[in-house]
Amino acid sequence: MTYKAKFKVWRGDDKDGGLHDFTVEVNDGEVVLDVVHRLQATQAPDLAVRWNCKAGKCGSCSAEINGMPRLMCMTRMSVFTEDETVTITPLRTFPVIRDLVTDVSFNYEKARQVPVFEPPADLKPGDYRMSQVDVERSQEFRKCIECYLCQNVCHVVRDHEENKKSFSGPRFLMRIAELSMHPLDTRDRRKEAQEEHGLGFCNITKCCTEVCPEHIKITDNALIPMKERVADRKYDPLVWLGSKIARRK
Amino acid sequence: MDTYEYDVVVIGAGGAGLRAAIEARMQGKRVAIICKSLFGKAHTVMAEGGAAAAMGNVNPNDNWMVHFRDTMRGGKFLNNYRMAELHAKEAPDRVWELEQWGALFDRTKDGKISQRNFGGHEYPRLAHVGDRTGLELIRTLQQAVVGLQQQDAREHGEAEGRIKVFAEHTITRLLKEGDRIAGAFGYRREDGGFVLFKAPAVVLATGGVGKSYKVTSNSWEYTGDGHALALLAGATLINMECIQFHPTGMVWPPSVKGILVTESVRGDGGVLRNSEGKRFMFDYVPDVFRPQYAETEEEADRWYTDPDNNRRPPELLPRDEVARSINSEVKAGRGTPHGGVYLDIASRRSKEFILKRLPSMYHQFKELADVDITAEPMEIGPTCHYIMGGVEVDADTQASIVPGLFAAGEVAGGMHGSNRLGGNSLSDLLVFGRRAGLHAAQYVDELGGNRPAVAQADVAAAEAEVVAPLEQSAGENPYTLHAELQQTMNDLVGIIRREHEVQAAIEKLAELAPRREKLAASGGRVFNPGWHLSLDMRNMLLVSECVAKAALERKESRGGHTREDYPQMSAEWRKVNLVCSVGPDGHAQVKKQPLPQMRPDLLDLFERSELKKYMTEEELAEPAAPSDGPRAAADADTQKGTGADAS
Amino acid sequence: MSTGTLSPGRAKIDKPTLRTDRYWVSPLITFLVFTAFIAYATFRAFQNDHYYASPYISPFYSPCISDNCVPMPGAGEVHFIGSWWGWSPALLVLVVPLGFRMTCYYYRKAYYRSFWQSPPACAVAEPHRSYTGETRFPLIFQNSHRYFFVLATIFNVILTWDAILGFRNPAGQWGHMGVGTLVLLINAALLWLYTASCHSCRHIMGGRLKHFSKHPIRYRAWGFVSKLNGKHMQLAWVSLFGVALADLYVLLLSLNAFTDPRFF
């Protein structure tokens, strides 16, 4: 089954650009990325797009399709009607380089600001013992393919460029939660989560969870539990008192 | 043009590249990591099953000797025995050290790293995280790099001072002074600007060549860059005819044809059936494997719960056997509507089990094919997956014949012989990535102040080569050329090869080569995929020539090289490596070279009756070395091996 | 405006969103229903009448902690603050359920989206010039949710007691039951479920632990709460309707709109 589909693809660079109309063939079982590749091969050989695995595992082909942040390789054409115009734009939270490719270095800078795993100093490789139930929470977060759709959709930085300084975004707040729940991590990450990575900016409106192609429950399982952990440390006088007394014993 | 100076330049940011870079940096070297796509997107993320390491966590009978035996058997004894030995011995340490960097593998009841069964491995051996082990590995190494950068920031005030990632950069030429590596030249994808790295040591870790094939599990980056860079720098490739076709790739819908379905589906109970519903793998167990594999469905099914007293299901034969069997079934008219066979786990395991063990497979089929694998069988068929051949390297140091040039991971050859076992790839990356980084650092130390210099003329030539497609006004569309190459390789040098077809492929490649020189890329230098593809075509064509010529030369069937006209394995051919290099005409040429002979203490790990299936009478007639038994000799060697390398 | 998606360097697209679906429907419904509830609750809280129809007490007025309630034999007559309070007694106690729901992680999402439009929906630009989230006064007090959780649990005990008091007849004799009893029981059950599914509860039960394996009982409790927590949104809605309907039922009985059908 083949039909001609109407597409609008944003083309341009960091100075100017706009939506361009294309009519392109679509076959049964194809995804949006297939169509973009066909555009490249037949009509626009220099159409810039990132992609790698084409199986939803690498998180490279992030874009906005009909306004929603999605992976192009995981958006099947069958979700659109044949007469529907499909609009593809680059991610709108990061500076554009060209066409559908954006500069995502914001994310790599934030990644570098999260202190890495700190195991107990005396634990030797091969001697690590952890229970499956203890690693499962962090394992969920390690499914992350770093497509940055959550970073892109989060209104804290999407709608407020100035917050990029003080807010690390769902991906890296989740990374902090991952380490905080790692059974062998020795660092107290609660204060820095709030003060350096801007967990307080999150108003748990859950768009990160809505767009996550890995279906990670970012808000419920990472951000909210992390907010609760921060509350233990910073905003709960009773827990604070309890921990002081416990330590004295 | 931006010029950088480093001690070690690592090309490729997959598992092998990152592990090499980490090692070189820990040896005190300044390291650049060049990465064709974004940092953390490397093809390693696609590895699903796990990393094979004989830790013995699940079955204590496992040890490096069993792993070594399995690897040699899987590779049909064409392996570089020393690499297989080092790999089997060092893999556990490499897996354990990942935990120091935060990796979270699935656990056994007593809290150790859990290990799963996999094709060709005698015991449960694959450390894994569900079916996304490659992602875990890449993320862990990525975070280890970040950890080193944080340390550098604390100690030197500059995060990227001693280890820096150059994302979305492509290297197009290695530069030499005399024989020795002097640097690397390339371009930034982002703006098309040129980059020059001056460095005495280069580690290639660029992965494979799958994008020369139409149906492949490989991503766009797999264009044989490292293979081609090595060839053009005067290094050699071995065993390029040995390409693994993974038996289970998706066959439908067409857009995802080739995408991998992990072997864990079979390891966890999935079986293969033809359109008549028959579990056909029992008909395809070759003689060399008959003693280890079950003959009835009942015995095979008992194995999942009682592996000590039953033999393995034939679905878990090495990949080449399974891929060929599927191919035969489809040819015999017993295939599925879309030209594959059925892989069925739905009727054999509970929904909860499948969701827990194979979450990303469930996800992949649900979202890409709209198939619920907990309710219906998958349709699968063979897909080009991995090249066993690669840069000829020294087993211990991973050094190529070009001083200063090292290779690790898929781009290096020898380790896997004619066929790689599942799970041996991730451990290969770690073991030999580390070794490449270590020895590259040592090489730099030995050079002292005597570093080779980059010649300006070479840089100018490299620049001219790169801008050529942009300057051609009326040349050919690179996408067309690429499609023709993929079709040629798929049809003529695919899973089953015939002399006249391979010959036809070589002729076709000779016709494509001059057309490549006239490719035209429209548009500018800023992130222009058409231009990038034009440049990658050089590499794919050159490497494809090696593959085709070696495939024509090797007149036997072995592992990832099946000749319909020479269907048997030949003990004479086992002694031969085919070495590919660039001849004076700029084209690939293939020469025979003897395979390194296995040490007697390692030979003693096998039954003579088994060796007879692979080796010639005269090889076996040679007296085995007197020793206190294989174990003592091998252990002594371990001591020596690790002692010399510990640093 | 040159912030947000219009910032220099980002892809030049003028529209605040390119979404083609009816993304505004869900926040609009939320807005309308919440507004209706608030209007009704405000009216009832200030009405200061028709909140007791023996043996049933409206959840809006329980417990009664000031002297100025109508006599409610047996039902939450804990007039410990005395007689100085002159306004509706509901205002004293509604602070707790109101605070619990206002600081609830689900309701926060709902009202930030539908009332404050921050953001109106995913990938739809919000209309505000600046944004500080929950980093400072007053929204930093959202962190007090755990305290409201504890208070709400106490209230659940009281409302459960109120439902048990419903097993009396209007004359105060035990061993009877009417539709009103059922209404109060369902209301109490829904409130328990909503409270137990709360994110703070999940944290207190076990979420704050680093090693589940060392606390098997708390791990099971956490697992149970986690399951409920997956339905927190649904429970937030039905329990809200539950409270409003329970109050409405008492109001209608008190107005003699009909008589409570008795089972026995």
XYZ file of C-alpha atoms in Angstrom, chain B:
647
model
C 41.390 24.428 10.214
C 41.684 23.607 13.906
C 44.841 21.833 14.986
C 45.118 19.823 18.177
C 47.973 17.953 19.772
C 47.397 14.795 21.755
C 49.323 11.748 22.899
C 46.695 9.273 21.847
C 43.805 9.781 19.456
C 41.044 7.212 19.722
C 38.785 7.030 16.676
C 35.428 5.691 17.706
C 33.476 6.170 20.911
C 31.848 2.794 21.270
C 32.817 0.333 23.952
C 36.305 -0.380 22.634
C 37.146 3.238 21.949
C 35.981 4.485 25.321
C 37.728 1.691 27.182
C 40.935 2.425 25.249
C 40.654 6.136 25.947
C 40.036 5.570 29.643
C 43.077 3.323 29.865
C 45.357 5.700 27.982
C 44.197 8.568 30.169
C 44.762 6.532 33.320
C 48.286 5.887 32.050
C 48.736 9.644 32.179
C 48.325 10.376 28.496
C 46.380 13.219 26.936
C 43.622 11.619 24.932
C 41.183 12.709 22.246
C 38.099 10.624 21.537
C 36.699 11.125 18.048
C 33.122 10.168 17.635
C 31.213 10.145 14.383
C 27.858 10.815 16.008
C 26.936 12.230 19.399
C 28.734 10.949 22.463
C 26.933 7.876 23.783
C 25.095 6.936 20.593
C 27.632 4.390 19.381
C 26.468 1.128 17.922
C 27.459 -0.642 21.136
C 24.071 0.432 22.520
C 22.487 -2.066 20.186
C 24.131 -5.040 21.893
C 21.378 -6.726 23.784
C 22.355 -10.081 25.220
C 25.293 -9.413 27.453
C 29.029 -9.569 28.019
C 30.529 -13.059 28.171
C 32.905 -13.546 31.083
C 33.645 -16.798 32.876
C 32.940 -15.516 36.374
C 31.173 -18.709 37.348
C 28.500 -16.856 39.287
C 25.643 -19.032 38.091
C 27.445 -22.261 37.297
C 30.683 -22.644 39.278
C 32.035 -25.134 36.739
C 32.744 -22.272 34.388
C 36.288 -20.951 34.005
C 38.447 -19.329 31.376
C 39.420 -22.635 29.821
C 35.808 -23.533 29.087
C 35.248 -20.065 27.686
C 38.366 -20.368 25.555
C 37.192 -23.705 24.197
C 33.758 -22.313 23.369
C 35.278 -19.320 21.589
C 37.594 -21.492 19.481
C 34.792 -23.863 18.600
C 32.490 -21.015 17.705
C 35.177 -19.516 15.460
C 35.840 -22.942 13.933
C 39.480 -22.724 15.035
C 40.295 -19.885 12.713
C 40.709 -17.619 15.738
C 43.957 -16.071 16.803
C 44.351 -18.452 19.738
C 46.259 -15.937 21.835
C 43.502 -13.359 21.563
C 40.906 -15.946 22.472
C 43.027 -16.909 25.461
C 43.580 -13.353 26.704
C 39.924 -12.622 26.184
C 38.765 -15.610 28.203
C 41.195 -14.843 31.015
C 40.675 -11.126 31.343
C 36.953 -10.729 30.647
C 35.849 -11.223 34.279
C 38.133 -8.437 35.525
C 36.902 -6.129 32.818
C 33.274 -6.775 33.728
C 33.910 -6.350 37.446
C 35.629 -3.035 37.000
C 32.513 -1.696 35.299
C 30.759 -1.963 38.650
C 33.289 0.477 40.078
C 32.055 2.974 37.561
C 28.436 2.435 38.468
C 27.171 -0.322 36.177
C 24.118 -2.126 37.514
C 23.927 -5.637 36.138
C 21.102 -7.986 36.988
C 21.932 -9.932 40.159
C 21.934 -13.511 41.355
C 20.226 -14.436 44.621
C 23.490 -14.022 46.520
C 24.009 -10.552 45.097
C 26.589 -11.321 42.418
C 26.325 -10.457 38.745
C 23.767 -12.742 37.136
C 24.769 -14.618 34.001
C 22.580 -15.927 31.209
C 22.787 -18.684 28.642
C 23.686 -17.874 25.093
C 24.335 -19.664 21.823
C 27.619 -21.561 21.814
C 28.435 -20.935 25.479
C 28.559 -24.093 27.534
C 27.508 -22.419 30.778
C 25.428 -19.365 31.642
C 28.079 -16.740 31.076
C 26.639 -13.441 29.923
C 26.564 -10.617 32.423
C 23.497 -8.676 31.408
C 20.901 -6.042 32.205
C 17.616 -7.274 30.799
C 18.152 -7.029 27.065
C 19.908 -3.670 27.024
C 23.394 -4.633 28.132
C 25.136 -2.635 25.416
C 23.418 0.527 26.576
C 24.526 -0.147 30.140
C 28.083 -0.671 28.963
C 28.254 2.468 26.865
C 26.619 4.588 29.546
C 28.958 3.228 32.207
C 32.042 3.961 30.119
C 30.650 7.360 29.159
C 30.182 8.139 32.834
C 33.675 6.849 33.597
C 34.999 9.379 31.072
C 32.936 12.060 32.789
C 34.405 10.916 36.097
C 37.929 11.402 34.775
C 36.955 14.814 33.481
C 35.567 15.763 36.882
C 38.819 14.616 38.447
C 40.793 16.719 35.958
C 38.573 19.699 36.698
C 39.303 19.337 40.398
C 43.009 18.784 39.994
C 43.884 20.932 37.006
C 40.924 23.242 36.739
C 40.065 22.083 33.266
C 37.601 19.278 32.633
C 38.607 18.627 29.061
C 42.323 19.166 29.537
C 43.397 15.559 29.463
C 40.523 13.678 27.910
C 38.200 15.333 25.447
C 35.396 14.025 23.297
C 35.145 15.400 19.776
C 31.549 14.531 18.966
C 30.313 14.526 15.387
C 33.770 14.551 13.898
C 34.844 12.206 11.110
C 38.437 11.237 10.364
C 39.139 10.777 6.670
C 42.884 10.113 6.632
C 45.596 8.913 8.943
C 48.819 10.846 8.465
C 52.279 9.386 8.737
C 55.891 10.382 8.779
C 57.784 7.590 7.107
C 56.278 4.396 8.474
C 54.984 5.847 11.653
C 51.663 7.414 12.554
C 51.883 11.181 12.948
C 48.262 12.230 13.193
C 44.792 12.193 11.732
C 42.824 14.528 9.511
C 39.074 14.980 9.394
C 36.106 17.299 9.480
C 33.449 18.484 11.884
C 29.982 17.463 10.798
C 28.434 20.490 12.451
C 30.014 23.116 10.225
C 32.240 21.202 7.818
C 35.363 22.746 9.310
C 38.593 20.778 9.060
C 40.421 19.330 12.032
C 43.984 18.104 12.321
C 45.104 15.948 15.207
C 48.836 15.668 15.721
C 49.411 12.491 17.675
C 51.953 9.675 17.580
C 49.433 6.979 18.468
C 46.022 6.295 16.994
C 43.617 3.646 18.230
C 41.016 2.566 15.709
C 37.751 1.520 17.307
C 35.309 2.269 14.534
C 33.299 -0.935 14.508
C 32.169 -2.736 11.406
C 31.125 -2.529 7.794
C 27.436 -3.481 7.814
C 26.253 -0.451 5.878
C 27.713 -2.004 2.735
C 24.808 -4.456 2.975
C 21.164 -3.785 2.351
C 19.746 -5.889 5.157
C 21.780 -5.132 8.238
C 21.392 -4.591 11.934
C 24.093 -1.933 11.787
C 23.579 1.815 11.992
C 24.669 4.405 9.440
C 28.034 4.838 11.108
C 29.114 1.322 10.204
C 30.776 2.236 6.961
C 34.091 0.474 7.526
C 35.941 3.703 8.280
C 38.574 2.146 10.496
C 39.161 -0.736 8.118
C 39.664 1.685 5.248
C 41.795 4.143 7.220
C 44.055 1.275 8.238
C 44.348 -0.001 4.680
C 45.105 3.447 3.337
C 47.745 3.910 6.017
C 49.474 0.729 4.932
C 48.077 -1.682 7.501
C 46.530 -5.042 6.687
C 43.167 -6.685 7.277
C 42.576 -10.391 7.889
C 39.629 -12.721 7.385
C 37.450 -10.110 5.732
C 35.353 -12.832 4.109
C 34.015 -13.835 7.515
C 30.855 -11.863 8.105
C 28.292 -12.861 10.637
C 24.702 -12.876 9.575
C 22.674 -12.797 12.737
C 19.966 -15.411 12.418
C 17.222 -13.319 13.930
C 16.625 -9.930 12.387
C 13.162 -8.478 11.919
C 11.785 -9.094 8.428
C 8.677 -6.941 8.592
C 7.727 -4.129 8.186
C 10.163 -3.358 5.370
C 11.448 -0.217 7.013
C 12.876 -2.126 9.962
C 14.050 -5.127 7.999
C 17.337 -6.236 9.492
C 16.894 -4.780 12.952
C 18.071 -7.218 15.523
C 16.044 -9.578 17.648
C 18.282 -10.581 20.503
C 19.528 -14.105 20.857
C 18.295 -13.963 24.457
C 14.847 -14.736 23.095
C 16.178 -18.184 22.304
C 18.327 -18.361 25.442
C 15.207 -17.706 27.492
C 13.093 -20.352 25.806
C 12.129 -19.090 22.347
C 12.103 -21.668 19.540
C 12.235 -21.509 15.764
C 9.407 -22.944 13.688
C 8.714 -23.029 9.981
C 5.395 -22.305 8.332
C 4.340 -25.925 8.990
C 4.826 -25.360 12.707
C 7.817 -27.697 12.822
C 10.704 -26.968 15.199
C 13.191 -27.476 12.424
C 16.559 -26.833 14.088
C 16.813 -30.500 15.142
C 17.390 -31.339 11.478
C 20.367 -29.031 11.160
C 22.787 -29.978 13.941
C 26.172 -30.479 12.259
C 28.379 -33.401 13.229
C 30.947 -31.297 15.069
C 28.262 -30.105 17.462
C 26.157 -33.273 17.738
C 27.469 -34.398 21.151
C 26.516 -31.106 22.853
C 23.002 -30.635 21.493
C 19.703 -32.290 22.305
C 18.091 -34.681 19.847
C 14.506 -34.487 21.056
C 12.241 -31.599 21.976
C 11.714 -33.136 25.402
C 15.408 -33.152 26.207
C 15.838 -29.642 24.832
C 12.999 -28.340 26.988
C 14.380 -29.959 30.113
C 17.687 -28.176 29.578
C 16.323 -24.743 30.537
C 15.750 -25.912 34.093
C 18.311 -28.714 34.353
C 21.295 -27.874 32.172
C 23.647 -30.269 33.956
C 21.783 -33.395 32.946
C 20.452 -32.439 29.536
C 21.908 -31.192 26.297
C 21.207 -27.779 24.852
C 18.382 -27.005 22.444
C 19.643 -26.709 18.849
C 18.226 -23.183 18.630
C 21.309 -22.232 20.625
C 23.808 -23.441 18.044
C 26.348 -20.802 16.973
C 24.882 -18.029 14.882
C 26.257 -19.123 11.523
C 24.572 -22.525 11.827
C 21.224 -21.056 12.795
C 21.357 -18.410 10.063
C 22.097 -20.993 7.391
C 19.330 -23.280 8.651
C 16.780 -20.471 8.446
C 18.016 -19.654 4.972
C 17.501 -23.282 3.916
C 13.988 -23.469 5.349
C 12.916 -20.322 3.545
C 14.462 -21.556 0.298
C 12.599 -24.844 0.653
C 9.326 -22.918 0.671
C 8.607 -23.296 4.357
C 9.029 -19.620 5.209
C 6.551 -17.075 6.569
C 4.569 -14.664 4.367
C 7.310 -12.056 4.658
C 10.148 -14.460 3.917
C 11.383 -15.425 7.346
C 10.604 -18.094 9.916
C 8.746 -17.886 13.204
C 10.477 -17.236 16.488
C 8.014 -18.224 19.137
C 8.307 -17.426 22.805
C 4.677 -16.470 23.350
C 3.444 -20.057 23.548
C 6.275 -21.132 25.818
C 6.691 -18.495 28.498
C 4.336 -16.402 30.574
C 3.620 -12.802 29.749
C 5.260 -11.659 33.008
C 8.417 -13.637 32.248
C 8.721 -12.148 28.767
C 8.138 -8.605 29.986
C 10.744 -8.981 32.707
C 13.420 -10.682 30.633
C 12.909 -9.098 27.228
C 11.445 -5.657 27.834
C 13.099 -3.897 24.953
C 12.209 -6.662 22.498
C 8.595 -6.366 23.581
C 8.830 -2.634 23.109
C 10.555 -2.916 19.717
C 7.976 -5.278 18.226
C 5.036 -3.491 19.770
C 6.033 -0.083 18.489
C 7.726 -0.910 15.203
C 5.725 -3.874 13.945
C 2.592 -3.755 16.100
C 3.257 -7.344 17.168
C 2.710 -8.406 20.777
C 5.462 -10.967 21.347
C 3.751 -12.234 24.469
C 0.792 -13.284 22.338
C 2.091 -14.168 18.897
C 5.309 -15.378 17.292
C 7.817 -13.025 15.690
C 8.808 -13.264 12.040
C 12.562 -13.245 11.708
C 15.339 -13.891 9.207
C 19.103 -13.455 8.880
C 20.644 -9.981 8.858
C 24.213 -8.740 8.337
C 25.436 -8.178 11.841
C 29.164 -8.322 12.490
C 32.448 -8.683 10.668
C 34.871 -11.111 12.252
C 37.647 -9.902 9.997
C 39.490 -6.683 10.600
C 42.791 -5.002 11.142
C 45.587 -7.493 11.635
C 46.951 -6.830 15.102
C 49.386 -8.263 17.591
C 47.353 -10.302 20.071
C 48.907 -8.828 23.191
C 49.288 -5.198 22.205
C 46.630 -4.699 19.514
C 49.300 -2.988 17.421
C 48.926 -3.165 13.656
C 51.922 -3.465 11.356
C 52.032 0.335 11.139
C 53.935 1.717 14.155
C 51.618 3.835 16.269
C 48.419 2.372 14.833
C 46.337 0.190 17.117
C 42.913 -1.352 16.676
C 40.369 -2.818 19.072
C 36.852 -4.143 18.986
C 35.008 -5.082 15.826
C 37.489 -3.247 13.610
C 40.278 -5.575 14.767
C 40.486 -9.076 13.339
C 41.474 -12.482 14.634
C 39.774 -12.821 17.986
C 36.586 -14.421 16.718
C 37.963 -16.589 13.927
C 35.344 -17.321 11.345
C 32.360 -16.765 13.617
C 31.764 -14.799 16.788
C 29.792 -16.140 19.708
C 27.071 -13.897 21.049
C 28.264 -12.045 24.116
C 31.905 -12.250 23.112
C 31.688 -8.888 21.452
C 31.074 -6.782 24.558
C 33.811 -8.581 26.458
C 36.116 -8.261 23.432
C 35.603 -4.485 23.492
C 36.577 -4.257 27.116
C 39.519 -6.621 27.082
C 41.142 -5.386 23.915
C 40.012 -1.804 24.262
C 41.955 -1.669 27.483
C 44.942 -3.403 25.932
C 44.976 -1.057 22.956
C 44.853 1.983 25.236
C 47.543 0.582 27.475
C 49.936 -0.280 24.692
C 49.283 2.910 22.794
C 50.322 4.741 25.964
C 53.410 2.589 26.288
C 54.276 3.211 22.662
C 54.086 6.945 23.270
C 56.349 6.564 26.301
C 58.892 4.651 24.273
C 58.947 7.352 21.623
C 60.038 9.922 24.171
C 60.681 13.199 22.420
C 61.064 11.553 19.044
C 57.560 12.174 17.741
C 56.741 11.931 14.050
C 55.677 15.180 12.406
C 52.730 15.767 10.099
C 53.699 16.792 6.570
C 51.861 19.828 5.242
C 51.541 18.246 1.811
C 49.633 15.305 3.278
C 47.219 17.660 4.981
C 46.653 19.531 1.737
C 45.981 16.279 -0.110
C 43.531 15.181 2.554
C 41.717 18.516 2.320
C 41.461 18.270 -1.431
C 40.006 14.788 -1.165
C 37.343 15.910 1.267
C 36.139 18.956 -0.651
C 36.028 17.132 -3.984
C 32.353 16.059 -3.827
C 31.313 19.628 -3.034
C 33.155 20.924 -6.052
C 31.786 18.430 -8.563
C 28.896 20.167 -10.172
C 27.316 17.471 -12.314
C 28.286 14.253 -10.576
C 26.202 11.364 -9.395
C 23.901 11.222 -6.364
C 25.734 9.447 -3.501
C 22.528 7.808 -2.307
C 22.129 6.026 -5.647
C 25.666 4.706 -5.541
C 25.209 3.568 -1.978
C 22.004 1.709 -2.814
C 23.749 -0.067 -5.695
C 26.631 -1.124 -3.490
C 24.276 -2.429 -0.823
C 22.267 -4.394 -3.357
C 25.430 -5.848 -4.880
C 26.898 -6.995 -1.601
C 23.585 -8.322 -0.341
C 22.837 -10.323 -3.478
C 26.286 -11.471 -4.483
C 28.471 -11.657 -1.362
C 25.742 -12.443 1.149
C 25.136 -15.323 3.452
C 25.614 -18.040 0.779
C 28.327 -17.388 -1.796
C 28.993 -18.836 -5.249
C 32.079 -18.299 -7.341
C 30.400 -16.673 -10.334
C 28.351 -14.356 -8.139
C 31.330 -13.168 -6.111
C 33.169 -12.696 -9.385
C 30.274 -10.595 -10.645
C 30.382 -8.556 -7.433
C 34.070 -7.829 -7.935
C 33.339 -6.607 -11.453
C 30.503 -4.464 -10.205
C 32.727 -2.962 -7.517
C 35.306 -2.145 -10.172
C 32.577 -0.311 -12.046
C 31.415 1.585 -8.948
C 34.896 2.733 -7.922
C 35.402 5.342 -10.679
C 31.839 6.535 -10.268
C 32.609 7.203 -6.616
C 35.291 9.672 -7.610
C 32.696 11.726 -9.431
C 30.091 11.936 -6.715
C 28.532 15.344 -6.253
C 27.059 16.606 -3.005
C 24.733 19.550 -3.338
C 24.502 22.081 -0.555
C 27.164 23.506 1.689
C 29.494 22.204 4.334
C 27.192 22.702 7.323
C 25.824 19.337 8.455
C 25.328 17.987 4.978
C 24.507 14.247 5.016
C 24.862 13.891 1.237
C 28.422 15.142 1.449
C 29.195 12.902 4.413
C 27.883 9.872 2.553
C 29.985 10.713 -0.500
C 33.062 10.569 1.704
C 32.000 7.365 3.456
C 31.525 5.683 0.074
C 35.289 5.530 -0.392
C 35.580 3.409 2.723
C 32.644 1.141 1.976
C 33.852 0.435 -1.549
C 37.407 -0.313 -0.512
C 36.350 -2.608 2.305
C 33.765 -4.339 0.127
C 36.527 -5.122 -2.322
C 38.455 -6.826 0.466
C 35.377 -8.801 1.460
C 34.587 -9.921 -2.065
C 38.137 -10.799 -3.022
C 38.722 -12.772 0.151
C 35.377 -14.513 -0.287
C 36.397 -15.565 -3.760
C 39.750 -16.803 -2.542
C 38.684 -18.978 0.387
C 37.480 -22.216 -1.144
C 35.717 -23.802 1.795
C 32.790 -23.081 4.091
C 33.602 -22.003 7.596
C 31.609 -19.922 10.064
C 30.704 -16.626 8.501
C 31.871 -17.691 5.074
C 29.668 -20.182 3.253
C 30.504 -21.243 -0.281
C 27.812 -23.243 -1.999
C 30.436 -24.630 -4.356
C 32.719 -25.680 -1.465
C 30.282 -26.672 1.262
C 32.794 -28.487 3.502
C 35.209 -27.177 6.060
C 38.790 -27.831 4.949
C 41.573 -28.538 7.417
C 44.069 -27.149 4.926
C 42.224 -23.844 4.650
C 42.035 -23.632 8.443
C 45.750 -22.996 8.487
C 45.336 -19.935 6.303
C 44.558 -16.307 7.042
C 43.642 -14.185 4.050
C 45.354 -10.833 4.351
C 44.007 -7.832 2.503
C 46.067 -4.768 1.724
C 45.975 -1.920 -0.774
C 47.984 -2.681 -3.882
C 49.940 -0.210 -5.986
C 46.831 0.372 -8.152
C 44.912 1.600 -5.119
C 42.699 -1.484 -5.087
C 42.431 -4.240 -2.549
C 44.603 -7.318 -2.918
C 44.430 -10.554 -0.961
C 47.314 -12.816 0.040
C 47.494 -16.025 2.016
C 49.364 -16.105 5.290
C 49.724 -18.932 7.808
C 47.575 -18.793 10.916
C 49.551 -18.646 14.197
C 49.797 -22.138 15.683
C 48.133 -22.846 18.960
C 50.386 -23.539 21.939
C 50.432 -27.178 23.058
C 49.074 -26.408 26.517
C 46.030 -24.849 24.887
C 45.672 -27.704 22.423
C 45.544 -30.015 25.421
C 42.364 -28.362 26.564
C 40.580 -30.185 23.744
C 39.930 -33.855 23.147
C 42.034 -35.197 20.281
C 38.855 -36.497 18.682
C 37.471 -32.978 18.526
C 40.654 -31.483 17.104
C 40.555 -34.090 14.358
C 37.454 -32.458 12.980
C 39.333 -29.230 12.374
C 42.993 -30.015 11.899
C 45.165 -31.930 9.438
C 46.843 -35.187 10.336
C 50.279 -33.619 10.375
C 49.224 -30.820 12.724
C 47.949 -33.426 15.150
C 51.018 -35.622 14.708
C 53.229 -32.993 16.287
C 53.962 -34.053 19.862
C 52.146 -32.152 22.536
C 54.368 -30.305 24.980
C 55.182 -32.220 28.141
C 53.541 -30.502 31.038
C 51.957 -31.040 34.432
C 48.619 -30.974 32.699
C 46.907 -28.197 30.873
C 45.680 -26.356 33.892
C 49.080 -25.820 35.518
C 50.634 -24.633 32.302
C 47.798 -22.310 31.576
C 47.722 -20.884 35.075
C 51.426 -20.182 34.968
C 50.799 -18.294 31.814
C 48.042 -16.254 33.385
C 50.406 -15.152 36.099
C 52.948 -14.144 33.569
C 50.418 -12.440 31.366
C 48.807 -10.287 33.980
C 52.085 -9.616 35.766
C 53.618 -8.122 32.677
C 50.612 -6.002 31.922
C 49.732 -4.774 35.348
C 50.610 -1.158 35.616
